[in-house]
CSV table of N, CA, C and O in Angstrom, one decimal:
chain,number,residue,atom,x,y,z
Q,1,MET,N,-44.1,-36.8,91.6
Q,1,MET,CA,-43.9,-37.7,90.5
Q,1,MET,C,-43.1,-37.0,89.4
Q,1,MET,O,-43.4,-35.8,89.0
Q,2,THR,N,-42.1,-37.6,88.9
Q,2,THR,CA,-41.2,-37.0,87.9
Q,2,THR,C,-41.9,-37.2,86.5
Q,2,THR,O,-42.4,-38.2,86.2
Q,3,ARG,N,-41.9,-36.1,85.8
Q,3,ARG,CA,-42.4,-36.1,84.4
Q,3,ARG,C,-41.4,-35.7,83.5
Q,3,ARG,O,-40.5,-34.9,83.8
Q,4,TRP,N,-41.4,-36.1,82.3
Q,4,TRP,CA,-40.4,-35.8,81.2
Q,4,TRP,C,-41.1,-35.0,80.2
Q,4,TRP,O,-42.3,-35.2,79.8
Q,5,ILE,N,-40.4,-34.0,79.6
Q,5,ILE,CA,-41.0,-33.2,78.5
Q,5,ILE,C,-40.1,-33.4,77.3
Q,5,ILE,O,-38.9,-33.4,77.3
Q,6,LEU,N,-40.8,-33.8,76.2
Q,6,LEU,CA,-40.1,-33.9,74.9
Q,6,LEU,C,-40.3,-32.6,74.2
Q,6,LEU,O,-41.5,-32.2,74.0
Q,7,ALA,N,-39.3,-31.9,73.7
Q,7,ALA,CA,-39.4,-30.7,72.9
Q,7,ALA,C,-38.7,-30.9,71.6
Q,7,ALA,O,-37.6,-31.4,71.6
Q,8,ALA,N,-39.4,-30.7,70.5
Q,8,ALA,CA,-38.8,-30.9,69.2
Q,8,ALA,C,-39.3,-29.8,68.3
Q,8,ALA,O,-40.4,-29.2,68.5
Q,9,GLU,N,-38.5,-29.5,67.3
Q,9,GLU,CA,-38.9,-28.5,66.3
Q,9,GLU,C,-38.5,-28.9,64.9
Q,9,GLU,O,-37.4,-29.5,64.7
Q,10,VAL,N,-39.3,-28.6,64.0
Q,10,VAL,CA,-39.0,-28.8,62.6
Q,10,VAL,C,-37.8,-28.0,62.2
Q,10,VAL,O,-37.7,-26.8,62.5
Q,11,ASP,N,-36.9,-28.6,61.5
Q,11,ASP,CA,-35.7,-27.9,61.0
Q,11,ASP,C,-35.9,-27.3,59.7
Q,11,ASP,O,-36.5,-27.9,58.8
Q,12,LYS,N,-35.5,-26.1,59.5
Q,12,LYS,CA,-35.5,-25.3,58.3
Q,12,LYS,C,-36.9,-25.3,57.7
Q,12,LYS,O,-37.1,-25.7,56.5
Q,13,ILE,N,-37.9,-24.8,58.4
Q,13,ILE,CA,-39.3,-24.7,58.0
Q,13,ILE,C,-39.4,-23.9,56.7
Q,13,ILE,O,-40.1,-24.4,55.7
Q,14,GLN,N,-38.8,-22.8,56.6
Q,14,GLN,CA,-38.9,-22.0,55.4
Q,14,GLN,C,-38.3,-22.7,54.2
Q,14,GLN,O,-38.9,-22.6,53.1
Q,15,ASP,N,-37.2,-23.4,54.4
Q,15,ASP,CA,-36.7,-24.1,53.2
Q,15,ASP,C,-37.7,-25.2,52.7
Q,15,ASP,O,-37.9,-25.3,51.5
Q,16,PHE,N,-38.4,-25.8,53.7
Q,16,PHE,CA,-39.3,-26.9,53.3
Q,16,PHE,C,-40.5,-26.2,52.6
Q,16,PHE,O,-41.0,-26.6,51.5
Q,17,VAL,N,-41.1,-25.2,53.2
Q,17,VAL,CA,-42.3,-24.6,52.7
Q,17,VAL,C,-42.0,-23.8,51.3
Q,17,VAL,O,-42.9,-23.9,50.4
Q,18,PHE,N,-40.9,-23.2,51.2
Q,18,PHE,CA,-40.6,-22.4,50.0
Q,18,PHE,C,-39.7,-23.1,49.0
Q,18,PHE,O,-39.1,-22.4,48.2
Q,19,ARG,N,-39.6,-24.4,49.0
Q,19,ARG,CA,-38.8,-25.1,48.0
Q,19,ARG,C,-39.2,-24.8,46.6
Q,19,ARG,O,-38.5,-24.9,45.7
Q,20,SER,N,-40.5,-24.5,46.5
Q,20,SER,CA,-41.0,-24.2,45.1
Q,20,SER,C,-41.4,-22.7,45.0
Q,20,SER,O,-41.7,-22.1,45.9
Q,21,ALA,N,-41.3,-22.3,43.8
Q,21,ALA,CA,-41.7,-20.9,43.5
Q,21,ALA,C,-43.2,-20.8,43.2
Q,21,ALA,O,-43.7,-19.7,43.0
Q,22,HIS,N,-43.9,-21.9,43.1
Q,22,HIS,CA,-45.3,-21.9,42.8
Q,22,HIS,C,-46.2,-21.8,44.0
Q,22,HIS,O,-46.0,-22.6,45.0
Q,23,LEU,N,-47.1,-20.9,44.0
Q,23,LEU,CA,-47.9,-20.6,45.2
Q,23,LEU,C,-48.7,-21.8,45.7
Q,23,LEU,O,-48.7,-22.1,46.9
Q,24,HIS,N,-49.3,-22.6,44.8
Q,24,HIS,CA,-50.1,-23.7,45.2
Q,24,HIS,C,-49.2,-24.8,45.9
Q,24,HIS,O,-49.7,-25.4,46.8
Q,25,GLU,N,-47.9,-24.9,45.5
Q,25,GLU,CA,-47.1,-25.9,46.2
Q,25,GLU,C,-46.6,-25.3,47.5
Q,25,GLU,O,-46.5,-26.1,48.5
Q,26,VAL,N,-46.4,-24.0,47.6
Q,26,VAL,CA,-46.1,-23.4,48.9
Q,26,VAL,C,-47.3,-23.6,49.9
Q,26,VAL,O,-47.1,-24.0,51.0
Q,27,MET,N,-48.5,-23.4,49.4
Q,27,MET,CA,-49.7,-23.6,50.2
Q,27,MET,C,-49.8,-25.0,50.6
Q,27,MET,O,-50.1,-25.3,51.8
Q,28,GLY,N,-49.5,-25.9,49.7
Q,28,GLY,CA,-49.6,-27.4,50.0
Q,28,GLY,C,-48.6,-27.8,51.1
Q,28,GLY,O,-49.0,-28.5,52.0
Q,29,ALA,N,-47.4,-27.3,51.1
Q,29,ALA,CA,-46.4,-27.6,52.1
Q,29,ALA,C,-46.9,-27.0,53.5
Q,29,ALA,O,-46.7,-27.7,54.5
Q,30,SER,N,-47.4,-25.8,53.5
Q,30,SER,CA,-47.9,-25.2,54.7
Q,30,SER,C,-49.0,-26.0,55.3
Q,30,SER,O,-49.1,-26.3,56.5
Q,31,VAL,N,-50.0,-26.4,54.5
Q,31,VAL,CA,-51.1,-27.2,54.9
Q,31,VAL,C,-50.6,-28.6,55.5
Q,31,VAL,O,-51.1,-29.1,56.5
Q,32,MET,N,-49.6,-29.2,54.8
Q,32,MET,CA,-49.1,-30.5,55.2
Q,32,MET,C,-48.5,-30.3,56.6
Q,32,MET,O,-48.7,-31.2,57.5
Q,33,LEU,N,-47.7,-29.3,56.9
Q,33,LEU,CA,-47.1,-29.0,58.2
Q,33,LEU,C,-48.2,-28.8,59.2
Q,33,LEU,O,-48.1,-29.4,60.3
Q,34,THR,N,-49.2,-28.1,58.9
Q,34,THR,CA,-50.3,-27.9,59.9
Q,34,THR,C,-51.0,-29.2,60.2
Q,34,THR,O,-51.2,-29.5,61.4
Q,35,ARG,N,-51.3,-30.0,59.2
Q,35,ARG,CA,-52.0,-31.3,59.5
Q,35,ARG,C,-51.1,-32.2,60.3
Q,35,ARG,O,-51.6,-32.9,61.2
Q,36,PHE,N,-49.8,-32.2,60.0
Q,36,PHE,CA,-48.9,-33.1,60.7
Q,36,PHE,C,-48.9,-32.7,62.2
Q,36,PHE,O,-49.0,-33.5,63.1
Q,37,CYS,N,-48.8,-31.4,62.4
Q,37,CYS,CA,-48.8,-30.9,63.8
Q,37,CYS,C,-50.1,-31.2,64.6
Q,37,CYS,O,-50.1,-31.5,65.7
Q,38,ASP,N,-51.2,-31.1,63.8
Q,38,ASP,CA,-52.5,-31.4,64.4
Q,38,ASP,C,-52.8,-32.8,64.7
Q,38,ASP,O,-53.3,-33.2,65.7
Q,39,GLU,N,-52.3,-33.7,63.8
Q,39,GLU,CA,-52.7,-35.1,63.9
Q,39,GLU,C,-51.7,-36.1,64.4
Q,39,GLU,O,-52.0,-37.0,65.2
Q,40,GLU,N,-50.4,-35.9,64.0
Q,40,GLU,CA,-49.4,-37.0,64.3
Q,40,GLU,C,-49.1,-37.1,65.8
Q,40,GLU,O,-49.0,-38.3,66.2
Q,41,PRO,N,-49.0,-36.1,66.6
Q,41,PRO,CA,-48.7,-36.3,68.0
Q,41,PRO,C,-49.8,-37.1,68.7
Q,41,PRO,O,-49.6,-38.0,69.5
Q,42,LYS,N,-51.1,-36.8,68.4
Q,42,LYS,CA,-52.2,-37.5,69.0
Q,42,LYS,C,-52.2,-39.0,68.5
Q,42,LYS,O,-52.4,-39.9,69.4
Q,43,THR,N,-51.9,-39.2,67.3
Q,43,THR,CA,-51.8,-40.6,66.8
Q,43,THR,C,-50.7,-41.4,67.5
Q,43,THR,O,-51.0,-42.5,68.0
Q,44,LEU,N,-49.6,-40.8,67.6
Q,44,LEU,CA,-48.5,-41.5,68.3
Q,44,LEU,C,-48.8,-41.8,69.8
Q,44,LEU,O,-48.5,-42.8,70.3
Q,45,LEU,N,-49.4,-40.8,70.5
Q,45,LEU,CA,-49.8,-41.0,71.9
Q,45,LEU,C,-50.8,-42.1,72.0
Q,45,LEU,O,-50.8,-42.9,73.0
Q,46,ARG,N,-51.8,-42.2,71.1
Q,46,ARG,CA,-52.8,-43.2,71.1
Q,46,ARG,C,-52.1,-44.6,70.9
Q,46,ARG,O,-52.5,-45.6,71.5
Q,47,GLU,N,-51.1,-44.6,70.1
Q,47,GLU,CA,-50.4,-45.9,69.8
Q,47,GLU,C,-49.6,-46.3,71.1
Q,47,GLU,O,-49.3,-47.5,71.2
Q,48,GLN,N,-49.3,-45.4,72.0
Q,48,GLN,CA,-48.6,-45.7,73.2
Q,48,GLN,C,-49.7,-46.1,74.3
Q,48,GLN,O,-49.3,-46.4,75.4
Q,49,GLY,N,-50.9,-46.1,73.9
Q,49,GLY,CA,-52.0,-46.6,74.8
Q,49,GLY,C,-52.7,-45.5,75.6
Q,49,GLY,O,-53.5,-45.8,76.4
Q,50,LEU,N,-52.6,-44.2,75.2
Q,50,LEU,CA,-53.3,-43.2,75.8
Q,50,LEU,C,-54.6,-42.9,75.1
Q,50,LEU,O,-54.7,-43.1,73.9
Q,51,SER,N,-55.6,-42.5,75.9
Q,51,SER,CA,-56.9,-42.2,75.3
Q,51,SER,C,-56.8,-40.8,74.6
Q,51,SER,O,-55.8,-40.1,74.8
Q,52,GLU,N,-57.7,-40.5,73.8
Q,52,GLU,CA,-57.7,-39.2,73.1
Q,52,GLU,C,-57.6,-38.0,74.1
Q,52,GLU,O,-56.9,-37.1,73.9
Q,53,SER,N,-58.4,-38.1,75.2
Q,53,SER,CA,-58.4,-37.0,76.1
Q,53,SER,C,-57.1,-36.9,76.9
Q,53,SER,O,-56.6,-35.8,77.2
Q,54,ALA,N,-56.5,-38.0,77.2
Q,54,ALA,CA,-55.2,-38.0,77.9
Q,54,ALA,C,-54.1,-37.5,77.0
Q,54,ALA,O,-53.3,-36.8,77.4
Q,55,ALA,N,-54.2,-37.9,75.7
Q,55,ALA,CA,-53.2,-37.4,74.7
Q,55,ALA,C,-53.3,-35.9,74.6
Q,55,ALA,O,-52.3,-35.2,74.6
Q,56,MET,N,-54.5,-35.4,74.5
Q,56,MET,CA,-54.7,-33.9,74.4
Q,56,MET,C,-54.2,-33.2,75.6
Q,56,MET,O,-53.6,-32.1,75.5
Q,57,LYS,N,-54.3,-33.8,76.8
Q,57,LYS,CA,-53.8,-33.1,78.0
Q,57,LYS,C,-52.3,-33.1,78.1
Q,57,LYS,O,-51.7,-32.1,78.6
Q,58,ASP,N,-51.7,-34.1,77.5
Q,58,ASP,CA,-50.2,-34.2,77.6
Q,58,ASP,C,-49.5,-33.4,76.5
Q,58,ASP,O,-48.3,-33.2,76.5
Q,59,ILE,N,-50.2,-33.0,75.4
Q,59,ILE,CA,-49.6,-32.2,74.4
Q,59,ILE,C,-49.7,-30.7,74.8
Q,59,ILE,O,-50.8,-30.1,74.8
Q,60,LEU,N,-48.6,-30.2,75.1
Q,60,LEU,CA,-48.5,-28.7,75.5
Q,60,LEU,C,-48.5,-27.8,74.2
Q,60,LEU,O,-49.2,-26.8,74.2
Q,61,VAL,N,-47.7,-28.2,73.2
Q,61,VAL,CA,-47.6,-27.4,72.0
Q,61,VAL,C,-47.4,-28.4,70.8
Q,61,VAL,O,-46.6,-29.4,70.9
Q,62,ALA,N,-48.2,-28.2,69.8
Q,62,ALA,CA,-48.1,-28.9,68.6
Q,62,ALA,C,-48.6,-28.0,67.5
Q,62,ALA,O,-49.7,-28.2,67.0
Q,63,ASP,N,-47.7,-27.1,67.1
Q,63,ASP,CA,-48.2,-26.0,66.1
Q,63,ASP,C,-46.9,-25.4,65.5
Q,63,ASP,O,-45.9,-25.2,66.2
Q,64,GLY,N,-47.1,-25.1,64.3
Q,64,GLY,CA,-46.0,-24.3,63.6
Q,64,GLY,C,-44.7,-25.0,63.5
Q,64,GLY,O,-43.6,-24.4,63.4
Q,65,GLY,N,-44.7,-26.3,63.6
Q,65,GLY,CA,-43.5,-27.1,63.6
Q,65,GLY,C,-42.8,-27.3,64.9
Q,65,GLY,O,-41.7,-27.8,65.0
Q,66,SER,N,-43.4,-26.9,66.0
Q,66,SER,CA,-42.9,-27.0,67.3
Q,66,SER,C,-43.7,-28.0,68.1
Q,66,SER,O,-45.0,-28.0,68.0
Q,67,PHE,N,-43.1,-28.8,68.9
Q,67,PHE,CA,-43.8,-29.8,69.7
Q,67,PHE,C,-43.2,-29.8,71.2
Q,67,PHE,O,-42.0,-29.8,71.3
Q,68,SER,N,-44.1,-29.9,72.1
Q,68,SER,CA,-43.8,-30.1,73.5
Q,68,SER,C,-44.8,-31.0,74.1
Q,68,SER,O,-46.0,-30.7,74.1
Q,69,VAL,N,-44.4,-32.2,74.6
Q,69,VAL,CA,-45.3,-33.2,75.1
Q,69,VAL,C,-44.8,-33.8,76.4
Q,69,VAL,O,-43.6,-34.0,76.5
Q,70,LEU,N,-45.7,-34.0,77.3
Q,70,LEU,CA,-45.3,-34.5,78.6
Q,70,LEU,C,-45.4,-36.0,78.7
Q,70,LEU,O,-46.3,-36.6,78.0
Q,71,PHE,N,-44.5,-36.7,79.4
Q,71,PHE,CA,-44.5,-38.1,79.6
Q,71,PHE,C,-44.2,-38.5,81.0
Q,71,PHE,O,-43.5,-37.8,81.7
Q,72,ASP,N,-44.8,-39.6,81.4
Q,72,ASP,CA,-44.5,-40.2,82.8
Q,72,ASP,C,-43.2,-41.0,82.8
Q,72,ASP,O,-42.6,-41.2,83.9
Q,73,GLU,N,-42.7,-41.4,81.6
Q,73,GLU,CA,-41.5,-42.2,81.5
Q,73,GLU,C,-40.6,-41.7,80.5
Q,73,GLU,O,-41.0,-41.3,79.4
Q,74,ARG,N,-39.3,-41.7,80.8
Q,74,ARG,CA,-38.3,-41.2,79.9
Q,74,ARG,C,-38.3,-42.0,78.6
Q,74,ARG,O,-38.2,-41.5,77.5
Q,75,ALA,N,-38.4,-43.3,78.7
Q,75,ALA,CA,-38.3,-44.2,77.6
Q,75,ALA,C,-39.4,-43.9,76.6
Q,75,ALA,O,-39.2,-43.9,75.4
Q,76,LYS,N,-40.6,-43.6,77.1
Q,76,LYS,CA,-41.8,-43.2,76.2
Q,76,LYS,C,-41.5,-41.9,75.5
Q,76,LYS,O,-41.9,-41.7,74.3
Q,77,ALA,N,-40.9,-41.0,76.2
Q,77,ALA,CA,-40.6,-39.7,75.6
Q,77,ALA,C,-39.6,-39.9,74.5
Q,77,ALA,O,-39.7,-39.3,73.4
Q,78,GLU,N,-38.6,-40.7,74.7
Q,78,GLU,CA,-37.5,-40.9,73.7
Q,78,GLU,C,-38.1,-41.7,72.5
Q,78,GLU,O,-37.8,-41.3,71.3
Q,79,ASP,N,-39.0,-42.7,72.8
Q,79,ASP,CA,-39.6,-43.4,71.7
Q,79,ASP,C,-40.5,-42.5,70.9
Q,79,ASP,O,-40.5,-42.6,69.6
Q,80,PHE,N,-41.3,-41.7,71.5
Q,80,PHE,CA,-42.2,-40.7,70.8
Q,80,PHE,C,-41.3,-39.8,69.9
Q,80,PHE,O,-41.7,-39.6,68.8
Q,81,GLY,N,-40.3,-39.2,70.5
Q,81,GLY,CA,-39.4,-38.3,69.7
Q,81,GLY,C,-38.8,-39.0,68.4
Q,81,GLY,O,-38.8,-38.4,67.3
Q,82,ARG,N,-38.4,-40.2,68.6
Q,82,ARG,CA,-37.8,-41.0,67.5
Q,82,ARG,C,-38.9,-41.2,66.4
Q,82,ARG,O,-38.6,-41.0,65.2
Q,83,LYS,N,-40.0,-41.7,66.9
Q,83,LYS,CA,-41.1,-42.0,65.9
Q,83,LYS,C,-41.6,-40.7,65.2
Q,83,LYS,O,-41.9,-40.7,64.0
Q,84,LEU,N,-41.7,-39.6,66.0
Q,84,LEU,CA,-42.2,-38.4,65.4
Q,84,LEU,C,-41.2,-37.9,64.3
Q,84,LEU,O,-41.7,-37.5,63.2
Q,85,ALA,N,-39.9,-38.0,64.6
Q,85,ALA,CA,-38.9,-37.6,63.6
Q,85,ALA,C,-39.0,-38.5,62.4
Q,85,ALA,O,-38.9,-38.0,61.2
Q,86,GLU,N,-39.1,-39.8,62.6
Q,86,GLU,CA,-39.2,-40.7,61.4
Q,86,GLU,C,-40.4,-40.4,60.6
Q,86,GLU,O,-40.3,-40.4,59.3
Q,87,ARG,N,-41.5,-40.2,61.2
Q,87,ARG,CA,-42.7,-39.9,60.4
Q,87,ARG,C,-42.7,-38.6,59.7
Q,87,ARG,O,-43.1,-38.4,58.6
Q,88,TYR,N,-42.1,-37.6,60.3
Q,88,TYR,CA,-41.9,-36.3,59.7
Q,88,TYR,C,-41.0,-36.4,58.4
Q,88,TYR,O,-41.3,-35.9,57.4
Q,89,ARG,N,-39.9,-37.1,58.6
Q,89,ARG,CA,-39.0,-37.4,57.5
Q,89,ARG,C,-39.7,-38.1,56.3
Q,89,ARG,O,-39.5,-37.8,55.2
Q,90,ALA,N,-40.5,-39.1,56.7
Q,90,ALA,CA,-41.2,-39.9,55.7
Q,90,ALA,C,-42.2,-39.0,54.9
Q,90,ALA,O,-42.3,-39.2,53.6
Q,91,VAL,N,-42.9,-38.1,55.5
Q,91,VAL,CA,-43.9,-37.3,54.8
Q,91,VAL,C,-43.3,-36.0,54.1
Q,91,VAL,O,-43.9,-35.5,53.2
Q,92,SER,N,-42.2,-35.5,54.6
Q,92,SER,CA,-41.7,-34.3,54.1
Q,92,SER,C,-40.3,-34.3,53.5
Q,92,SER,O,-39.9,-33.4,52.8
Q,93,GLY,N,-39.5,-35.3,53.9
Q,93,GLY,CA,-38.1,-35.4,53.4
Q,93,GLY,C,-37.2,-34.5,54.2
Q,93,GLY,O,-36.0,-34.3,53.9
Q,94,SER,N,-37.8,-33.9,55.3
Q,94,SER,CA,-37.0,-32.9,56.1
Q,94,SER,C,-36.8,-33.5,57.5
Q,94,SER,O,-37.3,-34.6,57.8
Q,95,THR,N,-36.1,-32.8,58.3
Q,95,THR,CA,-35.7,-33.3,59.6
Q,95,THR,C,-36.5,-32.6,60.8
Q,95,THR,O,-36.9,-31.4,60.6
Q,96,LEU,N,-36.5,-33.2,61.9
Q,96,LEU,CA,-37.2,-32.7,63.1
Q,96,LEU,C,-36.2,-32.6,64.2
Q,96,LEU,O,-35.4,-33.5,64.3
């Protein structure tokens, strides 16, 4: 069975995290990135109809602004990547 892997990475992480000279804002950006990596891929996979356990199995990497996720269909991988990038841009103003 052919499987597809979507690999994505946050662009210019240091620029995003260090936009401010204030430590509390730097910490806030870092926490936002961590939460996004922890939560958003699972949410998107559940929206595609996967259970929590299936979503966890297909997420290979979702940490530090890097994502690698397995899919059974190319169209689902492309849709996931598009939505992940849109949601990241909405919460951060940065690109994926």
